[in-house]
Tab-separated table of C-alpha atoms in Angstrom:
chain	number	residue	atom	x	y	z
U	30	ASN	CA	87.644	82.556	138.511
U	31	ALA	CA	89.571	84.224	135.718
U	32	GLN	CA	88.334	87.616	136.923
U	33	GLU	CA	89.581	86.864	140.435
U	34	ARG	CA	93.172	86.140	139.415
U	35	PRO	CA	95.632	88.628	140.977
U	36	VAL	CA	96.519	91.680	138.880
U	37	TYR	CA	99.103	94.440	139.291
U	38	ASP	CA	97.659	97.788	140.387
U	39	HIS	CA	99.903	100.281	138.576
U	40	SER	CA	98.484	103.322	140.400
U	41	GLY	CA	101.290	105.291	142.053
U	42	SER	CA	104.003	103.160	140.438
U	43	PHE	CA	107.131	103.955	138.458
U	44	PHE	CA	108.116	101.902	135.428
U	45	ILE	CA	111.039	101.347	133.089
U	46	ALA	CA	110.798	99.844	129.605
U	47	ALA	CA	113.007	98.764	126.703
U	48	GLN	CA	111.651	98.424	123.178
U	49	GLY	CA	112.764	97.741	119.630
U	50	GLY	CA	111.206	97.626	116.184
U	51	VAL	CA	111.113	99.392	112.824
U	52	SER	CA	110.310	102.869	111.527
U	53	TYR	CA	108.987	103.892	108.114
U	54	SER	CA	110.084	107.342	106.859
U	55	VAL	CA	107.896	109.763	104.893
U	56	ASN	CA	109.763	112.964	104.028
U	57	GLU	CA	111.137	114.912	101.055
U	58	ASN	CA	111.246	112.806	97.899
U	59	HIS	CA	110.170	109.568	99.580
U	60	TRP	CA	108.106	108.902	96.425
U	61	THR	CA	111.372	108.231	94.573
U	62	TYR	CA	111.626	104.951	96.511
U	63	ARG	CA	108.178	104.005	95.193
U	64	ASP	CA	109.172	104.856	91.635
U	65	GLU	CA	112.282	102.685	91.980
U	66	GLY	CA	110.348	99.800	93.542
U	67	LYS	CA	112.305	100.159	96.794
U	68	LEU	CA	109.677	101.181	99.349
U	69	GLY	CA	110.961	98.389	101.588
U	70	ASP	CA	114.208	100.337	102.058
U	71	LEU	CA	112.265	102.974	104.008
U	72	PHE	CA	111.799	100.459	106.852
U	73	GLN	CA	114.742	100.875	109.215
U	74	PRO	CA	115.605	99.575	112.737
U	75	LEU	CA	114.877	101.594	115.860
U	76	GLY	CA	115.334	101.004	119.597
U	77	GLY	CA	114.481	102.935	122.724
U	78	LEU	CA	114.208	103.206	126.506
U	79	SER	CA	111.484	104.739	128.674
U	80	VAL	CA	110.986	105.743	132.291
U	81	GLY	CA	107.628	106.856	133.629
U	82	TYR	CA	105.097	107.115	136.407
U	83	TRP	CA	101.372	106.277	136.773
U	84	PHE	CA	99.526	108.788	138.973
U	85	ASN	CA	96.337	106.683	139.123
U	86	PRO	CA	94.594	103.957	137.056
U	87	GLU	CA	93.920	106.471	134.272
U	88	TRP	CA	96.803	108.937	133.896
U	89	GLY	CA	100.549	108.497	133.522
U	90	VAL	CA	103.587	110.206	132.026
U	91	ARG	CA	106.835	108.935	130.515
U	92	LEU	CA	110.134	110.134	129.098
U	93	ASN	CA	111.145	108.140	126.023
U	94	GLY	CA	114.450	108.179	124.159
U	95	ALA	CA	115.105	106.358	120.880
U	96	TYR	CA	117.965	105.823	118.434
U	97	GLY	CA	117.661	104.555	114.882
U	98	ASN	CA	118.524	104.596	111.212
U	99	ASN	CA	116.488	106.488	108.579
U	100	ARG	CA	116.259	106.806	104.792
U	101	SER	CA	115.512	109.759	102.518
U	102	ALA	CA	116.458	110.907	99.002
U	103	LEU	CA	117.284	113.867	96.799
U	104	ASN	CA	114.849	114.829	94.019
U	105	VAL	CA	115.451	112.758	90.857
U	106	LYS	CA	113.185	114.849	88.621
U	107	GLU	CA	115.025	118.151	88.688
U	108	ARG	CA	116.418	117.320	85.253
U	109	ALA	CA	115.717	114.838	82.473
U	110	GLY	CA	117.295	111.442	83.085
U	111	GLY	CA	117.776	112.099	86.799
U	112	LYS	CA	119.224	109.247	88.829
U	113	PHE	CA	117.897	107.792	92.069
U	114	CYS	CA	119.692	109.579	94.944
U	115	PRO	CA	119.010	107.728	98.212
U	116	TYR	CA	120.765	108.534	101.463
U	117	GLU	CA	120.608	107.431	105.084
U	118	PHE	CA	121.091	109.216	108.390
U	119	LYS	CA	121.114	108.427	112.111
U	120	SER	CA	118.688	109.967	114.593
U	121	MET	CA	118.063	110.379	118.300
U	122	SER	CA	114.695	111.480	119.653
U	123	PHE	CA	113.402	112.390	123.104
U	124	PHE	CA	109.696	112.781	123.940
U	125	VAL	CA	107.603	113.505	127.013
U	126	ASP	CA	104.343	111.572	126.591
U	127	ALA	CA	101.025	111.829	128.440
U	128	LEU	CA	99.535	108.322	128.875
U	129	ILE	CA	95.859	107.387	129.241
U	130	ASP	CA	94.887	103.853	130.263
U	131	ILE	CA	91.502	103.448	128.559
U	132	ARG	CA	90.276	100.804	131.004
U	133	GLY	CA	91.508	102.934	133.890
U	134	ILE	CA	89.132	105.775	132.931
U	135	LYS	CA	86.436	103.844	134.813
U	136	GLY	CA	88.835	102.691	137.495
U	137	ASN	CA	89.245	99.192	136.054
U	138	ILE	CA	92.507	97.339	136.590
U	139	GLY	CA	93.400	94.318	134.495
U	140	ARG	CA	96.275	92.394	133.000
U	141	TRP	CA	95.501	93.689	129.498
U	142	ARG	CA	95.839	97.457	129.300
U	143	PRO	CA	94.994	99.479	126.146
U	144	ILE	CA	96.815	102.824	126.372
U	145	ILE	CA	96.777	105.900	124.133
U	146	PHE	CA	99.376	108.656	124.302
U	147	GLY	CA	100.537	111.934	122.831
U	148	GLY	CA	103.776	113.818	123.338
U	149	LEU	CA	106.088	116.676	122.481
U	150	GLY	CA	109.804	116.295	121.951
U	151	TYR	CA	113.101	116.881	120.213
U	152	GLY	CA	114.823	115.155	117.322
U	153	HIS	CA	118.524	115.151	116.442
U	154	SER	CA	119.758	113.855	113.080
U	155	SER	CA	123.334	113.391	111.855
U	156	ASP	CA	125.752	111.269	109.817
U	157	ILE	CA	124.146	111.710	106.384
U	158	ASN	CA	125.560	109.061	104.058
U	159	ASN	CA	125.040	108.937	100.277
U	160	LEU	CA	123.834	105.535	99.027
U	161	GLY	CA	123.766	106.367	95.312
U	162	ASP	CA	126.105	107.491	92.511
U	163	PRO	CA	128.839	109.667	94.139
U	164	ASP	CA	129.458	111.839	91.070
U	165	TYR	CA	125.768	112.518	90.462
U	166	TRP	CA	125.282	113.202	94.190
U	167	ASN	CA	128.011	115.854	94.181
U	168	ARG	CA	126.450	117.627	91.178
U	169	HIS	CA	122.888	117.591	92.536
U	170	TRP	CA	121.469	121.001	93.473
U	171	GLN	CA	119.830	119.718	96.660
U	172	VAL	CA	123.191	118.715	98.140
U	173	ASN	CA	123.768	122.418	98.760
U	174	ASN	CA	120.635	122.467	100.930
U	175	LEU	CA	121.625	119.532	103.149
U	176	THR	CA	122.563	120.359	106.737
U	177	ASP	CA	124.244	117.976	109.164
U	178	PRO	CA	123.659	117.770	112.117
U	179	ASN	CA	120.101	119.019	112.721
U	180	ASN	CA	118.031	119.749	115.834
U	181	VAL	CA	114.256	119.946	115.409
U	182	PHE	CA	110.927	120.030	117.266
U	183	GLY	CA	108.629	116.996	117.125
U	184	PHE	CA	105.200	115.773	118.192
U	185	ARG	CA	103.555	112.364	118.130
U	186	PHE	CA	100.521	110.209	118.914
U	187	GLY	CA	100.164	106.475	119.361
U	188	GLY	CA	98.724	103.445	121.071
U	189	ILE	CA	100.047	100.682	123.337
U	190	LEU	CA	98.628	97.296	124.255
U	191	GLU	CA	100.350	95.964	127.374
U	192	TYR	CA	99.998	92.724	129.328
U	193	THR	CA	101.200	93.065	132.922
U	194	LEU	CA	101.850	90.145	135.273
U	195	PRO	CA	100.998	90.373	139.002
U	196	ASN	CA	104.696	90.941	139.819
U	197	GLY	CA	104.830	94.105	137.645
U	198	LEU	CA	106.588	92.561	134.642
U	199	GLY	CA	104.913	93.594	131.401
U	200	PHE	CA	105.071	92.944	127.668
U	201	PHE	CA	103.713	95.383	125.098
U	202	GLY	CA	103.307	96.322	121.466
U	203	GLU	CA	103.279	99.948	120.368
U	204	ILE	CA	102.266	101.859	117.210
U	205	THR	CA	103.377	105.492	116.878
U	206	GLY	CA	103.141	108.293	114.344
U	207	GLU	CA	105.771	111.042	114.629
U	208	ALA	CA	106.212	114.368	112.833
U	209	TYR	CA	109.285	116.611	112.940
U	210	THR	CA	109.911	120.084	111.614
U	211	ASP	CA	111.409	120.073	108.162
U	212	ARG	CA	115.146	119.820	108.890
U	213	PHE	CA	114.970	116.336	110.454
U	214	ASN	CA	116.228	114.652	107.264
U	215	GLY	CA	118.659	117.484	106.506
U	216	LEU	CA	116.511	119.127	103.807
U	217	GLN	CA	114.403	122.264	103.894
U	218	PRO	CA	114.209	123.534	100.298
U	219	THR	CA	113.334	127.169	99.744
U	220	LYS	CA	110.352	128.432	97.747
U	221	ALA	CA	112.709	129.198	94.859
U	222	ASP	CA	114.006	125.622	94.962
U	223	ASN	CA	110.472	124.251	94.743
U	224	GLU	CA	109.586	126.534	91.824
U	225	SER	CA	112.706	125.442	89.908
U	226	VAL	CA	111.642	121.796	89.903
U	227	PRO	CA	109.608	120.952	86.759
U	228	SER	CA	108.058	117.863	88.384
U	229	GLY	CA	108.112	116.279	91.793
U	230	ILE	CA	108.059	118.018	95.155
U	231	ALA	CA	111.303	119.381	96.572
U	232	GLY	CA	109.814	120.383	99.921
U	233	PHE	CA	107.432	118.831	102.470
U	234	PRO	CA	105.783	120.455	105.522
U	235	PHE	CA	107.000	117.824	108.031
U	236	ASP	CA	109.359	114.868	108.123
U	237	CYS	CA	107.295	111.944	109.404
U	238	ARG	CA	107.821	108.427	110.711
U	239	ALA	CA	105.483	105.537	111.445
U	240	ILE	CA	106.907	103.216	114.118
U	241	ALA	CA	105.972	99.712	115.227
U	242	ASN	CA	107.811	98.071	118.099
U	243	PHE	CA	107.616	95.546	120.904
U	244	GLY	CA	109.018	95.845	124.405
U	245	VAL	CA	109.365	94.711	127.988
U	246	SER	CA	108.450	96.840	131.001
U	247	PHE	CA	108.787	96.562	134.751
U	248	HIS	CA	106.579	98.443	137.236
U	249	PHE	CA	107.694	99.087	140.793
């Protein structure tokens, strides 16, 4: 009887969704948070909206936009006795994601839907705000490398587990890994900058975020 309960066939349907959660930043000098025992500060709030379309039980596409807060830091090891130099910044991101309903690969339709996705997009960062010692911040060599605002390319992969009611109302959890080109957090140190640092890494190939959120969707 449980298998015969009505389900929502999302094939050929549009959907909208709202979601919120937290992101965890991994970029230049994120290890300084570990050294200071403040890794928890790298978790910051994030919210977003999506619109999309399912072509059939297997394939779909969505446009997702998100806004959130982020944390990073300047390098504390560029001189002896360096101080912790944390800062925060705001970000907006926009991605076009390809969606694959794993159950839908075999044409199955159910209330529980495991979905994987990958996408390409754009990230915008701005409003860098020093959270440490103002005098030390102003004397730090990496301040000269900071740019604000920044516009960068991004890509991501993730998974969604959604429960959809027969009327098209859904609830979901989502895990995502994102990577942006190096200016996302305002820093892109040069080779000379990296070589001048006796310990620690001034540069990093990508600015990354891990995101966990929950949301509500409606299919129509």
